[in-house]
Amino acid sequence: METNVTLEENKDIQNENLEQEKQEVPAIELRGITKRFGEVLANNNVDLTLYNGEILAMLGENGSGKTTLMNMISGIYYPDEGNIYINGKEVQIRSPQDAFENHIGMIHQHFKLVDVFTAADNIILGDKMVKVDNRKVLNSYFSDYRGAISSAKEVRDAALAQGDAKRRSRIYAKYLVQRQRAYAKVALKTAIMPLLRFWERNKFNYLARGRAEAIEHYIKKFGFDIDLSKKIYDMSVSEKQTVEIIKVLYRGANILILDEPTAVLTPQEIKKLFAVLKKMRDDGKAIIIITHKLNEVMEISDRVSVLRKGEYIGTVKTSETNEKALTEMMVGKKVDLNIERKDPVNPKPRLIINNLTILNKEGRKAIDDASFTINGGEILGIAGIAGNGQKELLEGIAGLQKVESGEIIFHNPKENRPVTFFHNDISQIRTKAAMGLFHYPDGTPVVLKGKSNGEIKKLVNNEQILYYEDEIIDLRDKKPREIQELGIKLSFVPEDRLNMGLVGNMSIVDNMLLRSYRKGKTIFVNRKKPKNLADNIIDNLEVVTPSDQTPVRRLSGGNVQKVLVGREISSSPKVLMAAYPVRGLDINSSYLIYNLLNEQKAKNVAVVYVGEDLDVLLELCDRILVLCGGKITGIVDGKTAKKDEIGLLMTKHVGKENDSTQENKEVEEVKEDGIKED
Amino acid sequence: MFLTFIHSAIRFSTTFLFGSTGETITERAGHLNLGIPGIMCLGAVGGCIGESLYLKGITDYAQINGFAAVIIGILFAMIFAGAGGLIYAFLTITLRSNQNVSGLAMTTFGVGLTNFLIPQVNKTGFYYISVCFTNYAPGADKAGWFSELFLTYGCLVYVAIVLAILVAGLIKRSKTGLSLRAVGENPAAADAAGINVIRYKYVACVLGAAIAGLGGLFFIFDYLGGNWEYTIESLGWLSIALVIFSVWRPNIGIAGSIFFGALFILPAYVTVGFAYNELIKMIPYLVTIIVLIATSLLNKKETQPPASLGIPYFREER
C-alpha cells in the first residue's frame, strides 16, 4: 500500500486533497497475495486497495489472474500467501460465509443461481435466520415467571398487612392461584420451546413480509426492474444478473465485486447496469468491476488497477489515463491496434441464401425471408443487436436448426479438381458423369458407360477425372455432419463457452481429436496429429495452460475460446462462420483472432463474422449485413459505411414497430453517445 | 377381503416408504445412494442385534417393556444404517468417488455383512419382541371398517407416514429445505450463498440412510413377525424406484408406496398362475418407467431430478 500511495502522490498533486480524504481507511486492502494452482502461478505478490464510494476497474489479459484474485476476496479460494485487511483490520476469508460476514459480495461471471428457484428464493438462500439466543429466551420466560410471582407476592403482602382474617385468607387463595398460573405458564413455554425455536428457524412461509420488504427496499433504492416470483430458468441474462446484485445487497454487502458483468449484456442493459452501479457508488459502496472493454473502463471507473500474468502492475486514476496507455500497461508492450484489410481477391459466390425463413422455439420467425450471398475470399460481417436472429441464421446454415422455407445453395469449389471417393461412392460418380459434370485433364468429357468399377476406381485414384464446374449442393437436404465434412465450419461462441464445441473434462488434445477421429482408417485413433495441432494452437495463439493434457474446463474463459476458434480454423474450412469469437477476450487475443480470420480470407475462404463492436466490424469486414428482428435491413460496404448508418439499420424494424420503439430510442441514444466519444 | 387387501398393502408399503423417504433426503442433496438395499439390510440386522442384547438381560418374556423394545430397535437400526450411510458419505463427499459405484458397493457390502451377522444373532424370543411392534389399541379391529382400516397397525406404520409428511413439508417450505434443495440443484450457488455444502451433504446422507434403515427394522419385526425369512434387498430397489415415481416428494411417495405395495402382494389375493405372479410383481418398475417418460415429456424443470444429482462438488474446481 505504501508504494501504491507514494506512486499516486507523485502522479497527482492537483488532487492531493481528495487523496488525503481517501487515505483514511480503505474498504479493502490486499497485501502480497499469492496463489498457485499446481504448477501455475495465478497471482504473485499482488497488492490492491479499494476505498468506499469508488469504482475500481480491474484490467488484465485473459489468464492474468483477475478472477482468481477476486475469488480469494469472496472466499471461493484461499490465498497461499498474503493478508487481506477490511476497514484496516486483518481478516481471514475461508469461505463465502466469511465473505458475507465481512460484507463482501461477488457477482460471478457464471451466475451462481439455482434454476428451479424463484428470484426471491435465490435472494434469501443461505441467509441465516436471526439467531435464537437460548439464554435470552429462557431469561424472558423466567422473567415472566418472576414478574408474575412478585406481583402475586405484592398482592399477598398487601393482604397480610390487613387485619381482617377472612379477607386475608381470600387474598391468599388468590395469590396461590396466580402463582399456579405462573408456574403453568413457564412449564408450558419450556415444554414447547424447542418446537417454538424450530418454528422460528423454519418459518413455514419463508418469504415472510419482513423479508419481502427488505428486498423491495433495495429494488426501490437502486432502481432495479425485476419480478421476484419469476423462476430463474425463465429469465434473461440481464435479469439473472439483477437477481445476483440484489442478492449480495440483501446480504448486506458493502464491497461488491462484478466479474465481467457486461460480457453478455446488450448495450441498453449495460447502460442500465452502469446507472445502478453509479447509484451504489454514490451510496458509499466500494465496487470492483472486471472488464475487458476499455471504453467501459473509461466510462464507469474512478481508478484502474492492472494485472499482467498474475503480477500487479499498478493503479492509475481513470481521469488521468487513456485507452492506449492502459493497453500498454496491460500487455506490457506497445500494441498496434489496426486491422489490416486487403481487398478480396477474385470473390466468387460460395453460399447463396434465398428466401430463408427459420422459426425459433416459440414458433416465431427468427429469420424472416432472408436472401444474400456469401463470397469466397471476403469477410462478411453480420451486425445487429444480440438476439435478432444471428444465432438462428448461422445454425440454420450449419444444419443445426430446422429451416422452415428457402434455399441454402453451396458452391463447393471444385473446378478442375480431381474427383475423390471421400464423399462419393462409385454409383454417385457414375450418375454425375452421366450428367456431364466431369472432364479428363485434357478437356475431353468423361464417359463411364461400359467401364467396370475397377477401371473407374483406377481413374479416380490416379486423379484422371476432374470437375468441370463447382459442385452445387443444397444444404437443406444435408445432415450437420455432412455439412461439416463439406467444409462449412461453425465456430459458435455462445454465452457459455463450454456448452457448444468443446468437452470440458477432456484435454486440449482430445478436443482436437473430436474433429479428426472419424478420418482414421484403422480402429485405433491417431493421437499424433491432434497433439501436434494442439501444440501449434497453444504456441500460436498463446494459450496459457500447464500442458496440452490439461482438461479444457480448467483453462480461463478466454483461453477456452482460443482453443475452440483455433481448432475450427485449423480444419481448412471453405466457409468459416465465427459468432462473437472475441467475446470476453482481451485486446491482444482479439487481434490474434482478427489476424487469423484475415489469413483465412487470403486463402479464399468465405468468412462470416458476427460481432458486437461496430468499430471492429467496420475495420475488418468487406461487407456488412445488418439484421434486425430477423430481417435483413441492409448490406453495406465495409469501407465506405458509417457507424451511424449501421446503427440506424440495426434498429430499423420492418412491420412490428410497437413493441420495440422504446428499445430503439435507447439504442439510438447509446449509439449517439458512442459517436460523440469518437 | 378387499379390506384385508388394502390393509396388508398399507402395511407392506411401510418398508419402502421408509426407504424412499430416506433416499429422497439423500437425493435432494445431490447424492444418488444406490446402497439403500444394503443399508436397509444393515438397519434390519442392527435392530436384531439391539433386540437380542435387550433380551439377554431379560429372564421372563413377560417382563418385556413394549416401549423400550421399540425404542431400542429404532435406535440400533438407525445407528447401523446411519453408519452405512456415513461410509457412503465419506466415499462420495470427502473422497469424491463415483456415486453409482460406491452405492452398489454399499449394497453388496450391506447384504454380505447381514448374511454374515444374522446367523450369529440369537433370535429366540423375537416373536415376543415383534408383538410389541405390531401392537395396536385393543378393540380397534372390532370397531367397524374405519378403525380396522386406519387404526390397526403397529406404531412404525404411523411413524413412516408422519415422517414422510414432515420431510415433504420441510423440503418444500422450510429454510433448511430450501438450502437442501439448493445444495442438490447447484452446490456452487449454495456455497456462494454461504451454505455449508459439505455439512448438508453429510447430514442428508447419514440421516437418509438412518431413516431407510427403519424400513429394514419394520420388515423384520412387524411384517415378518421376527423371522428372518428372506432378504429385503429387492424391496430396497423398489424404494429407489419409488423416489422417481414420487418425483422426489415424500408426500406423493405415501400414495405411491401403497400402490406399489398393493401390486406387490396382489398375487396372493388373485389366482392367476405362477407366471403371471412374476408379471404383476414387475408392474411397479414398469410404472416407474412410465412416470419417467411422462415427466420427461412434460419437460417441466420442477419434475426433473435435482440438477447436480450424482456430480461430486469441489469448491476450487473450475
PDB file of N, CA and C in Angstrom, chain A residues 35 38 91 103 105 173 176 196 313 338 342 519 537 560:
ATOM      1  N   LYS A  35      -1.170 -16.936  -5.058  1.00  0.00           N
ATOM      2  CA  LYS A  35      -1.969 -18.155  -5.170  1.00  0.00           C
ATOM      3  C   LYS A  35      -1.434 -19.015  -6.305  1.00  0.00           C
ATOM      4  N   GLY A  38      -1.396 -25.853  -8.575  1.00  0.00           N
ATOM      5  CA  GLY A  38      -0.389 -26.806  -9.045  1.00  0.00           C
ATOM      6  C   GLY A  38       0.864 -26.068  -9.452  1.00  0.00           C
ATOM      7  N   VAL A  91      -8.310  -9.821   8.194  1.00  0.00           N
ATOM      8  CA  VAL A  91      -9.357 -10.852   8.270  1.00  0.00           C
ATOM      9  C   VAL A  91      -8.902 -12.103   7.534  1.00  0.00           C
ATOM     10  N   HIS A 103     -19.077  -8.410   4.766  1.00  0.00           N
ATOM     11  CA  HIS A 103     -19.831  -7.528   3.858  1.00  0.00           C
ATOM     12  C   HIS A 103     -19.206  -7.464   2.480  1.00  0.00           C
ATOM     13  N   GLY A 105     -19.575  -9.022  -1.351  1.00  0.00           N
ATOM     14  CA  GLY A 105     -20.457  -9.794  -2.217  1.00  0.00           C
ATOM     15  C   GLY A 105     -19.889  -9.841  -3.617  1.00  0.00           C
ATOM     16  N   ALA A 173     -55.630 -17.118  48.891  1.00  0.00           N
ATOM     17  CA  ALA A 173     -56.067 -18.116  47.908  1.00  0.00           C
ATOM     18  C   ALA A 173     -55.868 -17.585  46.502  1.00  0.00           C
ATOM     19  N   LEU A 176     -52.284 -17.874  45.594  1.00  0.00           N
ATOM     20  CA  LEU A 176     -51.917 -19.253  45.252  1.00  0.00           C
ATOM     21  C   LEU A 176     -52.292 -19.563  43.797  1.00  0.00           C
ATOM     22  N   LEU A 196     -41.019 -24.174  19.410  1.00  0.00           N
ATOM     23  CA  LEU A 196     -41.080 -22.767  19.020  1.00  0.00           C
ATOM     24  C   LEU A 196     -39.815 -22.362  18.287  1.00  0.00           C
ATOM     25  N   ILE A 313       0.653  -4.709 -11.692  1.00  0.00           N
ATOM     26  CA  ILE A 313       1.438  -3.741 -12.458  1.00  0.00           C
ATOM     27  C   ILE A 313       1.296  -2.352 -11.867  1.00  0.00           C
ATOM     28  N   ASN A 338      -4.459  -1.732 -35.179  1.00  0.00           N
ATOM     29  CA  ASN A 338      -5.035  -1.577 -36.500  1.00  0.00           C
ATOM     30  C   ASN A 338      -5.192  -2.937 -37.147  1.00  0.00           C
ATOM     31  N   LYS A 342      -7.107  -6.285 -46.615  1.00  0.00           N
ATOM     32  CA  LYS A 342      -6.724  -6.331 -48.027  1.00  0.00           C
ATOM     33  C   LYS A 342      -7.979  -6.492 -48.867  1.00  0.00           C
ATOM     34  N   LYS A 519     -11.740 -39.747 -39.401  1.00  0.00           N
ATOM     35  CA  LYS A 519     -10.964 -39.867 -40.627  1.00  0.00           C
ATOM     36  C   LYS A 519     -10.014 -41.046 -40.581  1.00  0.00           C
ATOM     37  N   ILE A 537      -1.610 -24.756 -31.698  1.00  0.00           N
ATOM     38  CA  ILE A 537      -2.572 -23.741 -31.244  1.00  0.00           C
ATOM     39  C   ILE A 537      -2.068 -23.079 -29.968  1.00  0.00           C
ATOM     40  N   VAL A 560     -10.088 -20.891 -23.352  1.00  0.00           N
ATOM     41  CA  VAL A 560     -11.003 -21.889 -23.900  1.00  0.00           C
ATOM     42  C   VAL A 560     -11.419 -21.465 -25.306  1.00  0.00           C
TER      43      VAL A 560
END
